[in-house]
Amino acid sequence: MGEIRRDTAVKQDYLFVRRPAYYLGSFFGTRPSTMMRSGFLWHPSAGTIVHSQQTDTECWATVAGNGPDASINLTATYQLAGAAWNGAHITPGASAFTVNYQRFDATVTTVLTLARDGVTRAVRSSTAASEQIPLMLLPTDTITFSNGTAAQYNQSSNASATRMTIRRGAATITISWGSQLTASFTPTTRTFLRDAQRRIHVLRIPHSGAFRARRAVLAQRIPAGPPPLP
């Protein structure tokens, strides 16, 4: 299913898309405060994988020029199967949702494609930029770059690679960006829930200004009811 919930008074769009392999939420339009960032990616058996934070260094964003695009007003248009979509609740079948959005100054533009089995972000920036992805990870996760480098929970690492793979139980989540780029992986002090085991680690992938990343999320099952808390 897909739906946009709108606050027309302040021009804010809240996008929610549930596909067989994932559940994604994101926020476009006017930023009501300097702290307002949002975005998550949830997996049916692994739980939350991406969880945007309310800071410039931990939000889910393209960082270029004077900061992350997630901290600035984002103008967006929406499509389903290539036709304009008004955001009404809909079951898309095999068709993909597409969100075209950009910073108010048009220096960073992004095409977000939400297919049945994964999420793709194609970014174009007028300057060199960096993709920033806040990953919510567990100590038991196995995290590997395509060149064989293992990224350890609560430890920093770097790798020249084309993708990162996260294995959690029976679930596999792959973040791929195609070309060989030097990515960094940095833990933060931000943890969640009583056991404090779910920790945010930030994946950053610098690039020249043109970037395409795909998150392939492979689900084993779809549980009944709403997704659990992160």
C-alpha positions as a Python dict, from the first residue, in 0.01 Angstrom:
ca = {
    (1, 'M'): (0, 0, 0),
    (2, 'G'): (99, 364, -35),
    (3, 'E'): (-36, 684, 113),
    (4, 'I'): (62, 1049, 164),
    (5, 'R'): (-72, 1233, 467),
    (6, 'R'): (-60, 1609, 417),
    (7, 'D'): (-59, 1917, 636),
    (8, 'T'): (-170, 2166, 374),
    (9, 'A'): (-150, 2463, 610),
    (10, 'V'): (229, 2439, 631),
    (11, 'K'): (289, 2241, 310),
    (12, 'Q'): (421, 1916, 455),
    (13, 'D'): (390, 1567, 300),
    (14, 'Y'): (435, 1247, 503),
    (15, 'L'): (487, 948, 273),
    (16, 'F'): (421, 591, 387),
    (17, 'V'): (480, 294, 155),
    (18, 'R'): (445, -73, 251),
    (19, 'R'): (575, -324, -2),
    (20, 'P'): (617, -701, 44),
    (21, 'A'): (986, -661, 137),
    (22, 'Y'): (982, -340, 344),
    (23, 'Y'): (799, -47, 498),
    (24, 'L'): (931, 305, 430),
    (25, 'G'): (837, 641, 574),
    (26, 'S'): (968, 980, 464),
    (27, 'F'): (892, 1351, 490),
    (28, 'F'): (890, 1620, 219),
    (29, 'G'): (792, 1984, 200),
    (30, 'T'): (852, 2264, 450),
    (31, 'R'): (1076, 2195, 749),
    (32, 'P'): (891, 2326, 1057),
    (33, 'S'): (1211, 2349, 1263),
    (34, 'T'): (1587, 2303, 1234),
    (35, 'M'): (1550, 1965, 1410),
    (36, 'M'): (1288, 1817, 1177),
    (37, 'R'): (1433, 1528, 977),
    (38, 'S'): (1265, 1196, 914),
    (39, 'G'): (1289, 868, 732),
    (40, 'F'): (1295, 499, 816),
    (41, 'L'): (1325, 165, 643),
    (42, 'W'): (1175, -136, 821),
    (43, 'H'): (1215, -503, 728),
    (44, 'P'): (946, -764, 808),
    (45, 'S'): (1181, -1007, 985),
    (46, 'A'): (1485, -791, 1067),
    (47, 'G'): (1301, -484, 1202),
    (48, 'T'): (1428, -131, 1151),
    (49, 'I'): (1738, -99, 932),
    (50, 'V'): (1752, 276, 857),
    (51, 'H'): (1641, 534, 1114),
    (52, 'S'): (1698, 903, 1042),
    (53, 'Q'): (1803, 1119, 1336),
    (54, 'Q'): (1744, 1491, 1400),
    (55, 'T'): (2100, 1613, 1345),
    (56, 'D'): (2303, 1708, 1037),
    (57, 'T'): (2552, 1426, 1099),
    (58, 'E'): (2301, 1144, 1164),
    (59, 'C'): (2007, 1211, 932),
    (60, 'W'): (1928, 1014, 613),
    (61, 'A'): (2035, 1259, 343),
    (62, 'T'): (2257, 1376, 62),
    (63, 'V'): (2513, 1612, 215),
    (64, 'A'): (2639, 1880, -24),
    (65, 'G'): (2726, 2249, -19),
    (66, 'N'): (2582, 2404, 294),
    (67, 'G'): (2451, 2086, 455),
    (68, 'P'): (2219, 1785, 418),
    (69, 'D'): (1916, 1815, 194),
    (70, 'A'): (1704, 1663, 474),
    (71, 'S'): (1750, 1983, 678),
    (72, 'I'): (1613, 2209, 401),
    (73, 'N'): (1270, 2246, 238),
    (74, 'L'): (1219, 1973, -24),
    (75, 'T'): (982, 2014, -316),
    (76, 'A'): (840, 1677, -426),
    (77, 'T'): (616, 1528, -696),
    (78, 'Y'): (481, 1173, -686),
    (79, 'Q'): (406, 906, -946),
    (80, 'L'): (274, 551, -957),
    (81, 'A'): (360, 344, -1265),
    (82, 'G'): (474, 661, -1441),
    (83, 'A'): (146, 852, -1387),
    (84, 'A'): (88, 1136, -1143),
    (85, 'W'): (-28, 1017, -799),
    (86, 'N'): (-220, 1244, -562),
    (87, 'G'): (-122, 1049, -252),
    (88, 'A'): (-456, 877, -196),
    (89, 'H'): (-436, 538, -22),
    (90, 'I'): (-373, 276, -289),
    (91, 'T'): (-252, -81, -339),
    (92, 'P'): (4, -61, -621),
    (93, 'G'): (36, -426, -720),
    (94, 'A'): (364, -475, -906),
    (95, 'S'): (395, -106, -1001),
    (96, 'A'): (661, 119, -850),
    (97, 'F'): (609, 448, -669),
    (98, 'T'): (843, 730, -773),
    (99, 'V'): (921, 1048, -581),
    (100, 'N'): (1106, 1329, -757),
    (101, 'Y'): (1233, 1583, -507),
    (102, 'Q'): (1489, 1860, -478),
    (103, 'R'): (1625, 2123, -245),
    (104, 'F'): (1461, 2463, -276),
    (105, 'D'): (1773, 2592, -459),
    (106, 'A'): (1775, 2290, -698),
    (107, 'T'): (2140, 2212, -621),
    (108, 'V'): (2051, 1854, -524),
    (109, 'T'): (1780, 1657, -706),
    (110, 'T'): (1678, 1299, -626),
    (111, 'V'): (1461, 1032, -785),
    (112, 'L'): (1338, 785, -523),
    (113, 'T'): (1196, 462, -668),
    (114, 'L'): (999, 228, -440),
    (115, 'A'): (965, -110, -610),
    (116, 'R'): (829, -432, -459),
    (117, 'D'): (1168, -566, -351),
    (118, 'G'): (1383, -261, -289),
    (119, 'V'): (1444, 112, -275),
    (120, 'T'): (1659, 306, -524),
    (121, 'R'): (1786, 663, -485),
    (122, 'A'): (1935, 834, -792),
    (123, 'V'): (2099, 1162, -690),
    (124, 'R'): (2245, 1451, -889),
    (125, 'S'): (2430, 1731, -712),
    (126, 'S'): (2584, 2047, -858),
    (127, 'T'): (2890, 1986, -637),
    (128, 'A'): (3069, 1688, -485),
    (129, 'A'): (2849, 1531, -219),
    (130, 'S'): (2817, 1242, 22),
    (131, 'E'): (2533, 999, 78),
    (132, 'Q'): (2462, 958, 450),
    (133, 'I'): (2266, 657, 578),
    (134, 'P'): (2199, 608, 952),
    (135, 'L'): (2182, 231, 1006),
    (136, 'M'): (2025, 81, 1318),
    (137, 'L'): (2243, -222, 1391),
    (138, 'L'): (2267, -502, 1646),
    (139, 'P'): (2582, -668, 1789),
    (140, 'T'): (2476, -994, 1622),
    (141, 'D'): (2459, -844, 1270),
    (142, 'T'): (2714, -953, 1011),
    (143, 'I'): (2820, -649, 807),
    (144, 'T'): (3048, -688, 504),
    (145, 'F'): (3169, -463, 223),
    (146, 'S'): (3199, -603, -130),
    (147, 'N'): (3582, -606, -108),
    (148, 'G'): (3564, -844, 190),
    (149, 'T'): (3617, -584, 463),
    (150, 'A'): (3410, -663, 772),
    (151, 'A'): (3245, -367, 944),
    (152, 'Q'): (3226, -433, 1317),
    (153, 'Y'): (2946, -320, 1547),
    (154, 'N'): (3052, -10, 1747),
    (155, 'Q'): (3377, 25, 1552),
    (156, 'S'): (3478, 257, 1267),
    (157, 'S'): (3598, 127, 932),
    (158, 'N'): (3657, 233, 570),
    (159, 'A'): (3646, 38, 247),
    (160, 'S'): (3677, 95, -126),
    (161, 'A'): (3373, -100, -237),
    (162, 'T'): (3058, -115, -448),
    (163, 'R'): (2816, -235, -180),
    (164, 'M'): (2755, -325, 184),
    (165, 'T'): (2563, -634, 297),
    (166, 'I'): (2390, -667, 635),
    (167, 'R'): (2280, -1011, 751),
    (168, 'R'): (2044, -1034, 1047),
    (169, 'G'): (1905, -1378, 1116),
    (170, 'A'): (1741, -1504, 796),
    (171, 'A'): (1727, -1154, 644),
    (172, 'T'): (1976, -1001, 401),
    (173, 'I'): (1983, -629, 321),
    (174, 'T'): (2219, -508, 48),
    (175, 'I'): (2306, -143, -11),
    (176, 'S'): (2475, -118, -349),
    (177, 'W'): (2608, 187, -534),
    (178, 'G'): (2762, 28, -843),
    (179, 'S'): (3095, 207, -884),
    (180, 'Q'): (3400, 164, -661),
    (181, 'L'): (3386, 438, -397),
    (182, 'T'): (3552, 476, -57),
    (183, 'A'): (3282, 443, 205),
    (184, 'S'): (3314, 509, 578),
    (185, 'F'): (3126, 338, 861),
    (186, 'T'): (3106, 521, 1195),
    (187, 'P'): (2927, 424, 1519),
    (188, 'T'): (2742, 684, 1724),
    (189, 'T'): (2647, 701, 2091),
    (190, 'R'): (2276, 686, 2005),
    (191, 'T'): (2106, 363, 2119),
    (192, 'F'): (1745, 250, 2150),
    (193, 'L'): (1520, 54, 2386),
    (194, 'R'): (1605, -67, 2735),
    (195, 'D'): (1883, -306, 2636),
    (196, 'A'): (2060, -26, 2439),
    (197, 'Q'): (2175, -282, 2182),
    (198, 'R'): (2022, -113, 1878),
    (199, 'R'): (2289, 144, 1792),
    (200, 'I'): (2300, 397, 1508),
    (201, 'H'): (2601, 361, 1277),
    (202, 'V'): (2637, 607, 989),
    (203, 'L'): (2739, 486, 644),
    (204, 'R'): (2882, 768, 429),
    (205, 'I'): (2964, 736, 60),
    (206, 'P'): (3134, 1041, -96),
    (207, 'H'): (3085, 1094, -469),
    (208, 'S'): (3147, 1349, -743),
    (209, 'G'): (2785, 1460, -770),
    (210, 'A'): (2613, 1176, -957),
    (211, 'F'): (2510, 877, -747),
    (212, 'R'): (2272, 582, -761),
    (213, 'A'): (2215, 352, -465),
    (214, 'R'): (1983, 56, -430),
    (215, 'R'): (1872, -107, -107),
    (216, 'A'): (1760, -460, -185),
    (217, 'V'): (1557, -595, 104),
    (218, 'L'): (1483, -965, 92),
    (219, 'A'): (1193, -1068, 315),
    (220, 'Q'): (1121, -1420, 437),
    (221, 'R'): (765, -1348, 554),
    (222, 'I'): (515, -1070, 608),
    (223, 'P'): (386, -1063, 968),
    (224, 'A'): (27, -969, 1043),
    (225, 'G'): (-52, -631, 1192),
    (226, 'P'): (153, -311, 1208),
    (227, 'P'): (534, -311, 1225),
    (228, 'P'): (690, -330, 1573),
    (229, 'L'): (877, -45, 1734),
    (230, 'P'): (1243, -7, 1626),
}
